[in-house]
mmCIF file of C-alpha atoms in Angstrom:
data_model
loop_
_atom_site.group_PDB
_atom_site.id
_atom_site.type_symbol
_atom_site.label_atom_id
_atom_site.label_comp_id
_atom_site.label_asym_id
_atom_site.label_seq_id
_atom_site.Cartn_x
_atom_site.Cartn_y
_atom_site.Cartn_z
ATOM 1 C CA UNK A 1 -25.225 1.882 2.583
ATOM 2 C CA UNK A 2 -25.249 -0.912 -0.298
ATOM 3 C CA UNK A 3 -22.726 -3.376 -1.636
ATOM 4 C CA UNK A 4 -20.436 -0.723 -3.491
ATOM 5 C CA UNK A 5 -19.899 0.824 -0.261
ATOM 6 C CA UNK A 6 -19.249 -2.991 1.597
ATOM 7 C CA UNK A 7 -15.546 -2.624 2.302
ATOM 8 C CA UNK A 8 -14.656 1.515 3.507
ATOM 9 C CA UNK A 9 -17.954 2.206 4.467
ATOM 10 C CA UNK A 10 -21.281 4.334 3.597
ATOM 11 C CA UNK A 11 -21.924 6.673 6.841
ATOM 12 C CA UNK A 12 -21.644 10.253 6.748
ATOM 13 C CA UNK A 13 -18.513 11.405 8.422
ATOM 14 C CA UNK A 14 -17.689 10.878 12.094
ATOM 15 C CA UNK A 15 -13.971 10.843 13.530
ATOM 16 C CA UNK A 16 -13.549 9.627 16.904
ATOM 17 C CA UNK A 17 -10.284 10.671 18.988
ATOM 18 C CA UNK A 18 -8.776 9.508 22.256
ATOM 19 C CA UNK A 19 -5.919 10.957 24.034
ATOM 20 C CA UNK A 20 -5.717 9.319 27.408
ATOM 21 C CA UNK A 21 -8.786 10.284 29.084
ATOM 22 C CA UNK A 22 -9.720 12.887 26.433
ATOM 23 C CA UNK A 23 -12.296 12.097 23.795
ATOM 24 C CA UNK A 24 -12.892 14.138 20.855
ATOM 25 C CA UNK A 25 -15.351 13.126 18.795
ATOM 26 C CA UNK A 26 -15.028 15.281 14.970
ATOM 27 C CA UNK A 27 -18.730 15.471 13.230
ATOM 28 C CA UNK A 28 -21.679 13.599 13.905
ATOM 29 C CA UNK A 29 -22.345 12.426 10.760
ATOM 30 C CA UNK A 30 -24.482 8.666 10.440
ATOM 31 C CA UNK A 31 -21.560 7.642 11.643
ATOM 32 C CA UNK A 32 -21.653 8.676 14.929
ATOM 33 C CA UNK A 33 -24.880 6.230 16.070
ATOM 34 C CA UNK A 34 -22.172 3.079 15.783
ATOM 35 C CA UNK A 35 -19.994 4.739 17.855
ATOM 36 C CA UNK A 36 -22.468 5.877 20.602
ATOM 37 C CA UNK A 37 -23.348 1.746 20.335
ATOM 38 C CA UNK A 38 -19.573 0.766 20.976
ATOM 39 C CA UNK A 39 -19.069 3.328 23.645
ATOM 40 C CA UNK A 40 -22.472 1.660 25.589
ATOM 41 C CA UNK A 41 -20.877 -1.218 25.471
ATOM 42 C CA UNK A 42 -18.064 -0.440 28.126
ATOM 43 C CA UNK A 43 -21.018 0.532 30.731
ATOM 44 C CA UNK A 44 -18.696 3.337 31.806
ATOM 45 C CA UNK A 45 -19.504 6.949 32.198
ATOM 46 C CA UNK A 46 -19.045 8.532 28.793
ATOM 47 C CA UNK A 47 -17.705 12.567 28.885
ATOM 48 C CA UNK A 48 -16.796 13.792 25.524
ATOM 49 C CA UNK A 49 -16.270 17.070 23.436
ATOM 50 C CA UNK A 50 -18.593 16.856 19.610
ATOM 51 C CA UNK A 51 -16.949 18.921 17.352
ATOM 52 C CA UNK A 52 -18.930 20.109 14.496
ATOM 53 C CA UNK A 53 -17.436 21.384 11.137
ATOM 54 C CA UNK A 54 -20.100 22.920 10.128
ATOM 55 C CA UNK A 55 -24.239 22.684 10.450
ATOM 56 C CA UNK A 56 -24.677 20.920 6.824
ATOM 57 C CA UNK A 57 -26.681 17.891 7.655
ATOM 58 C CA UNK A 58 -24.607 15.250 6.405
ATOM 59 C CA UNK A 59 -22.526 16.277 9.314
ATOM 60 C CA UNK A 60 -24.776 16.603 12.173
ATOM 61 C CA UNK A 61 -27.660 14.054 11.139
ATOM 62 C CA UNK A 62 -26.610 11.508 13.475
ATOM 63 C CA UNK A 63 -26.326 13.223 16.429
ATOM 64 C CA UNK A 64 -29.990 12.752 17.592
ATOM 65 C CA UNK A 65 -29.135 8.779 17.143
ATOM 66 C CA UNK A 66 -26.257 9.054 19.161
ATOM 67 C CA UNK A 67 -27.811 6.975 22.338
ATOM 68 C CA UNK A 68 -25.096 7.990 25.108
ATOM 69 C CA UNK A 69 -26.644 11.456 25.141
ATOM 70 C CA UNK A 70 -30.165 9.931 26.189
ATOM 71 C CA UNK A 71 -28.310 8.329 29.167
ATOM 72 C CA UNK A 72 -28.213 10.521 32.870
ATOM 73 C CA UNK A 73 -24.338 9.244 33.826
ATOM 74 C CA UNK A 74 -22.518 11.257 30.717
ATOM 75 C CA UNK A 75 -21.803 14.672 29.539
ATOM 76 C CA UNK A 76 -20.789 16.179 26.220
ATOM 77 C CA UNK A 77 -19.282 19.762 25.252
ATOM 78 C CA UNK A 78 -21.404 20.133 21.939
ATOM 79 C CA UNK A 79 -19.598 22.948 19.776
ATOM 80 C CA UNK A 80 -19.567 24.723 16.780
ATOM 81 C CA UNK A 81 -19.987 28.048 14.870
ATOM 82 C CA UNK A 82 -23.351 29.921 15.302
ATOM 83 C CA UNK A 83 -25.439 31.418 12.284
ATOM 84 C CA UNK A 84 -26.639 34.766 11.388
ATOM 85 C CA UNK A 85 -26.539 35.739 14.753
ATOM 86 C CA UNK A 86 -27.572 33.003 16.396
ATOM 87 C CA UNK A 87 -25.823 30.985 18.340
ATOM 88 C CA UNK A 88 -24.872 27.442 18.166
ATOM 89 C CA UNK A 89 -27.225 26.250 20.366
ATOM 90 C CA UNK A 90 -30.329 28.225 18.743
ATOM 91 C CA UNK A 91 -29.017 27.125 15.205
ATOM 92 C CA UNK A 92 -29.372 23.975 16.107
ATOM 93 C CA UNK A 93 -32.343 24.052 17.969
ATOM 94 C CA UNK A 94 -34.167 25.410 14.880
ATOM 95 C CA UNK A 95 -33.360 21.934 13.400
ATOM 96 C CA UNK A 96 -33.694 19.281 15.802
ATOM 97 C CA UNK A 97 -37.343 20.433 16.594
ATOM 98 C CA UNK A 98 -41.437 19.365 14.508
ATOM 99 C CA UNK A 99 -41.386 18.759 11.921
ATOM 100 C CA UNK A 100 -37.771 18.321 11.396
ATOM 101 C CA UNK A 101 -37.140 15.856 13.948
ATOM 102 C CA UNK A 102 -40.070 14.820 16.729
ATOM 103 C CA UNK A 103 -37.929 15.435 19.601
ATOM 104 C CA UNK A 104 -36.173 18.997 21.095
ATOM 105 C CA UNK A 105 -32.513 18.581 22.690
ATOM 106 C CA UNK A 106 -34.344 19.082 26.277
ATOM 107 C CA UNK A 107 -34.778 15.078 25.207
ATOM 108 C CA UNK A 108 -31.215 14.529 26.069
ATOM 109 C CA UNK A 109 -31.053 13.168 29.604
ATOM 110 C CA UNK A 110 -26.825 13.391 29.190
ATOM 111 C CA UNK A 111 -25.571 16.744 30.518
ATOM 112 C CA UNK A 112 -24.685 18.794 27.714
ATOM 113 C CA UNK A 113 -23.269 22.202 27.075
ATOM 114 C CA UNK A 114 -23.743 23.663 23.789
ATOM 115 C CA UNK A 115 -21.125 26.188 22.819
ATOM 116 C CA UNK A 116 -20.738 28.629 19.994
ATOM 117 C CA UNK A 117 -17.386 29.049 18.123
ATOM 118 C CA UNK A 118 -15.431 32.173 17.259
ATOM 119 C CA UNK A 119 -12.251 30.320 15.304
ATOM 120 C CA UNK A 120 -9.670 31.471 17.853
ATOM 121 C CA UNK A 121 -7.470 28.674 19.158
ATOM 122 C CA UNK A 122 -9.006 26.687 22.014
ATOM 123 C CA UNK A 123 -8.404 24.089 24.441
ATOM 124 C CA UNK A 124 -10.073 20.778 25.558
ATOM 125 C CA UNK A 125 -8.469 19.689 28.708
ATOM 126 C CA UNK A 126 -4.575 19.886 27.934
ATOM 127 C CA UNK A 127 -5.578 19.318 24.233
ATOM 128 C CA UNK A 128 -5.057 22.746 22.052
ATOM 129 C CA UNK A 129 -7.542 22.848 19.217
ATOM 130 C CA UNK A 130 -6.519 25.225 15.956
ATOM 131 C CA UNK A 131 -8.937 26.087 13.954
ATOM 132 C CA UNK A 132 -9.264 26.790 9.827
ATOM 133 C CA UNK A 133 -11.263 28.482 8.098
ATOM 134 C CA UNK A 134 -12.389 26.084 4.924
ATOM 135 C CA UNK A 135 -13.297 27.106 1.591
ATOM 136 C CA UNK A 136 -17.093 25.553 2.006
ATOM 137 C CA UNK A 137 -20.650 26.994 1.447
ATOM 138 C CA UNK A 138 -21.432 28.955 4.672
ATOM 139 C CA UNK A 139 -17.963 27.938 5.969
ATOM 140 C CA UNK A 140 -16.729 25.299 8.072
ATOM 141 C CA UNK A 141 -13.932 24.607 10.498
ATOM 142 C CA UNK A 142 -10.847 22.409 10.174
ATOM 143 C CA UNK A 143 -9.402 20.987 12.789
ATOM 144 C CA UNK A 144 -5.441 20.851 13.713
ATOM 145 C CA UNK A 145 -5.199 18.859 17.233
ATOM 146 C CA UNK A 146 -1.757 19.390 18.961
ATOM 147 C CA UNK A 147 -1.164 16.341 22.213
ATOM 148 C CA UNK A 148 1.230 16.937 24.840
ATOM 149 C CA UNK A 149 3.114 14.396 23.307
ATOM 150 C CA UNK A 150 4.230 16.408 20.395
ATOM 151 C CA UNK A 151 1.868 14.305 17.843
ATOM 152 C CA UNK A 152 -0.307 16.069 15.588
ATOM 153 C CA UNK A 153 -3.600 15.338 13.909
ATOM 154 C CA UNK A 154 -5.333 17.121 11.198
ATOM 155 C CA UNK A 155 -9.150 17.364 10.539
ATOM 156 C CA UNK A 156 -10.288 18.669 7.408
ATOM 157 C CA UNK A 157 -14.347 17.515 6.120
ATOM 158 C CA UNK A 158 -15.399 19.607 3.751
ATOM 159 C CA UNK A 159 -12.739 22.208 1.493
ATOM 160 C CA UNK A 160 -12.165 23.755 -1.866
ATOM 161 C CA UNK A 161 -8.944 24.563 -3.331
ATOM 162 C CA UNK A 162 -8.183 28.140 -2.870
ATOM 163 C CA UNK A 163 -5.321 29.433 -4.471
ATOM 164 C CA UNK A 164 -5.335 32.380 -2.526
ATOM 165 C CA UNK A 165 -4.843 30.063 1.192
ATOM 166 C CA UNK A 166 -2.883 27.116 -0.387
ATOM 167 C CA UNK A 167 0.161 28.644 1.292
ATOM 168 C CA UNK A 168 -1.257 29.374 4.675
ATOM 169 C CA UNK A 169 -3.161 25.969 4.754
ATOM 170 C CA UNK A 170 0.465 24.233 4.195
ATOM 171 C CA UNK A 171 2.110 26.391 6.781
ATOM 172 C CA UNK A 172 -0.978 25.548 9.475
ATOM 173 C CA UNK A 173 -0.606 21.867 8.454
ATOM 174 C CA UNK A 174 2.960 21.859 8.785
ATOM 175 C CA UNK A 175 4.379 18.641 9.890
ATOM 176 C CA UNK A 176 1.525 16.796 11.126
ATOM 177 C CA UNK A 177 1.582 13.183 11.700
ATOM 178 C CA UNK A 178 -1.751 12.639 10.585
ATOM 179 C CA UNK A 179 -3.975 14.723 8.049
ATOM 180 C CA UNK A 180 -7.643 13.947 7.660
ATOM 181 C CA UNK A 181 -8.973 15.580 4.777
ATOM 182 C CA UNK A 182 -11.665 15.786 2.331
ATOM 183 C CA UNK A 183 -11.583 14.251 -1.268
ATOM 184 C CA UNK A 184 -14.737 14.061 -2.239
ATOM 185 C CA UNK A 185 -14.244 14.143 -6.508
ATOM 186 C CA UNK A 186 -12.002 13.047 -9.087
ATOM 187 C CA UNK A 187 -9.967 15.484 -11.329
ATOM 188 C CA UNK A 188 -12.351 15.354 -13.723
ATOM 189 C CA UNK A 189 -15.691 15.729 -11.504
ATOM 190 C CA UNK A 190 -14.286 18.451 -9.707
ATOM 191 C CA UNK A 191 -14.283 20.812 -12.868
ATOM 192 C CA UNK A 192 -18.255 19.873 -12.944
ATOM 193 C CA UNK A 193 -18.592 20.690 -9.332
ATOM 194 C CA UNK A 194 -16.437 24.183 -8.660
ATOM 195 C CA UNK A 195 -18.204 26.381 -5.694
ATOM 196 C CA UNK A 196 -19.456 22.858 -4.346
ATOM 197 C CA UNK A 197 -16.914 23.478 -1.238
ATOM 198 C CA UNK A 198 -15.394 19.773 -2.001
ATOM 199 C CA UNK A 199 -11.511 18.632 -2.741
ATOM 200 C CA UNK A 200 -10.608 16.477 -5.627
ATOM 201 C CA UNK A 201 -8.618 13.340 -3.949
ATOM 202 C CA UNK A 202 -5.244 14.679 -5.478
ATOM 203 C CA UNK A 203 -5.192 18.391 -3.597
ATOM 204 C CA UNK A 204 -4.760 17.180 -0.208
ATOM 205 C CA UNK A 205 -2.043 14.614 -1.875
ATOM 206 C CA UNK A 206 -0.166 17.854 -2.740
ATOM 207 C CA UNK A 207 -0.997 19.829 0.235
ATOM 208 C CA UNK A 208 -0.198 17.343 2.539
ATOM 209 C CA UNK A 209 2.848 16.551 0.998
ATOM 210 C CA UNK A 210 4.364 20.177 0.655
ATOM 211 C CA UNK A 211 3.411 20.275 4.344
ATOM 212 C CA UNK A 212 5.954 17.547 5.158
ATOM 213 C CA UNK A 213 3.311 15.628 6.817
ATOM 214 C CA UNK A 214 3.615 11.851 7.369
ATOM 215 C CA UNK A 215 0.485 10.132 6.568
ATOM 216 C CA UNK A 216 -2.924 11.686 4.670
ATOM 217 C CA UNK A 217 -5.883 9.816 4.765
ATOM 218 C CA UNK A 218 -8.744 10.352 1.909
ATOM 219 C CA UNK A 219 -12.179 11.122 3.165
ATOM 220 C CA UNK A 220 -15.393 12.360 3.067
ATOM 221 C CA UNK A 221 -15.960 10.186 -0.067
ATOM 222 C CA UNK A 222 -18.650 10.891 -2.778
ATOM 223 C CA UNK A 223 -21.833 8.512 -2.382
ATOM 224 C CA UNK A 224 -21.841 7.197 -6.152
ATOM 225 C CA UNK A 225 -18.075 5.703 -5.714
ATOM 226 C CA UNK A 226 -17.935 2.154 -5.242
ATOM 227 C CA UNK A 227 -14.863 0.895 -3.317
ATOM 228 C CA UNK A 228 -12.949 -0.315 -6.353
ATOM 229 C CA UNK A 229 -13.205 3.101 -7.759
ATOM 230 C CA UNK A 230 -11.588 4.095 -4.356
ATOM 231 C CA UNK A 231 -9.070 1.976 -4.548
ATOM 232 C CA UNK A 232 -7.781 3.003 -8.129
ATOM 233 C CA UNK A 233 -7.990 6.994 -6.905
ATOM 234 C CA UNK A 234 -5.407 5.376 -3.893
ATOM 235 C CA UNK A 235 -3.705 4.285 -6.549
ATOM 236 C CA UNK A 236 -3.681 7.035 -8.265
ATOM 237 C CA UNK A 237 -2.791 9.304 -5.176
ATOM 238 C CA UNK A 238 0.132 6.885 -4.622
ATOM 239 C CA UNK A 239 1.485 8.024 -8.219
ATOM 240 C CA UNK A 240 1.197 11.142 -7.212
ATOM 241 C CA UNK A 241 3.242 11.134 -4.057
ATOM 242 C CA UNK A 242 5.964 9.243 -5.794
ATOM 243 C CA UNK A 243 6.520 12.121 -8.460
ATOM 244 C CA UNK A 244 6.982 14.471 -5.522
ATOM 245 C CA UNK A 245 9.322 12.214 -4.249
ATOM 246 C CA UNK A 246 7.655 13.065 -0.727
ATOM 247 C CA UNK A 247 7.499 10.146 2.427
ATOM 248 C CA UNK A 248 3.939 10.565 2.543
ATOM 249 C CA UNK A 249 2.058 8.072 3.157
ATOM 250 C CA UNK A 250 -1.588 7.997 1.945
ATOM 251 C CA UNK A 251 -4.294 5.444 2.407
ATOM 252 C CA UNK A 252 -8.435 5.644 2.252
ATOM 253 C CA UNK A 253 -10.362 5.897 5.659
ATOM 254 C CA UNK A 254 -12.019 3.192 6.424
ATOM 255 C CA UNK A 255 -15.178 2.656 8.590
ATOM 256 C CA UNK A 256 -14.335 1.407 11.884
ATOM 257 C CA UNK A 257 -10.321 1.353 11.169
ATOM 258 C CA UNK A 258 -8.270 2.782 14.300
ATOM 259 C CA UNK A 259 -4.984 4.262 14.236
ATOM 260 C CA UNK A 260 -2.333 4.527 16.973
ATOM 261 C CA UNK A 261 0.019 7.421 16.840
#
């Protein structure tokens, strides 16, 4: 997106998760048309479950540049909560049509179900899926992703601090090996931008850290800050773990960075 943004990266949010032949792929943010480009590469059939947060566009804007869906070999699960109403599908519909966009989703040659979300607990393939209800303009859903393996992996875009679900996000974060989570402000820009639905970097510090989890990484980063301001808010987020005297282990996302568990 420029040269402030050279080293972690200037797409809109897109999380991409494999467990064995399981693919979850968390918002479809710019992001997202990279990936599809990756995934061509392997010439293999491509069957995946999108997960969107929410229907904000910063986090669905890629998907109609996401080129495996225009191919006849794959299929996607395309899911998230409806509006008003309406259901996913028709919510999105509404969007992805002229003048909005000059092509309808009937454009996707992929196979592709659309379904609507209620926020109960589900499962994709032997994967279960708990959802959160985040503190964020017209809602949105966090993610906790429990493998048969044990292993644990957060997902949180878009929140604000509420004092009245700190304790019950803790206790649904509990022990994860991996949190995800938004940190969009600084201390100090977060007092300018209350009701914005955004974290500043050092609640999910504290969060994740009361929640015994073992590693948080910082995301959904403001578009103004460069990567050196990034890197001091690490810094900064580092200090913060150490007065804790928690094991966490924070570090920024990073655009195309992978992570074993």
């Amino acid at each position: 997106a420029g040269k402030h943004t050279h080293k972690y990266g200037g797409n809109t949010v897109c999380l991409s998760v494999k467990y064995g032949k399981n693919h979850i792929i968390c918002d479809a943010g710019t992001g997202i048309r990279s990936l599809g480009d990756k995934l061509l590469k392997s010439r293999k059939r491509i069957k995946a479950t999108i997960l969107l947060s929410h229907l904000h566009w910063d986090h669905f804007m890629g998907l109609p540049f996401f080129e495996p869906l225009y191919h006849k070999r794959n299929e996607f699960v395309i899911a998230s909560m409806g509006y008003k109403g309406k259901s996913f599908r028709d919510a999105f519909s509404g969007v992805m049509t002229p003048p909005y966009f000059p092509i309808k989703p009937k454009a996707f040659l992929a196979k592709v179900h659309f379904k609507t979300l209620s926020g109960e607990p589900f499962k994709v393939d032997d994967i279960l899926v708990e959802t959160f209800p985040c503190n964020h303009p017209g809602g949105s859903f966090g993610w906790k992703f429990v493998f048969p393996n044990g292993k644990s992996l957060v997902h949180v875009s878009d929140n604000e601090p509420d004092p009245r679900r700190c304790d019950q996000q803790i206790e649904w974060m509990s022990g994860a090996d991996v949190i995800v989570h938004d940190a969009q402000f600084s201390p100090a820009e977060y007092k300018q931008h209350r009701g914005w639905g955004h974290s500043p970097y050092n609640y999910p510090v504290e969060m994740a850290a009361a929640a015994n989890a073992k590693r948080l990484f910082l995301y959904h980063y403001d578009p103004p800050c460069a990567d050196r301001e990034l890197e001091r808010r690490l810094r900064s987020a580092r200090t913060i773990v150490r007065r804790l005297r928690s094991n966490l282990r924070v570090d920024l996302s990073c655009e195309g960075k992978s992570l074993f568990l």
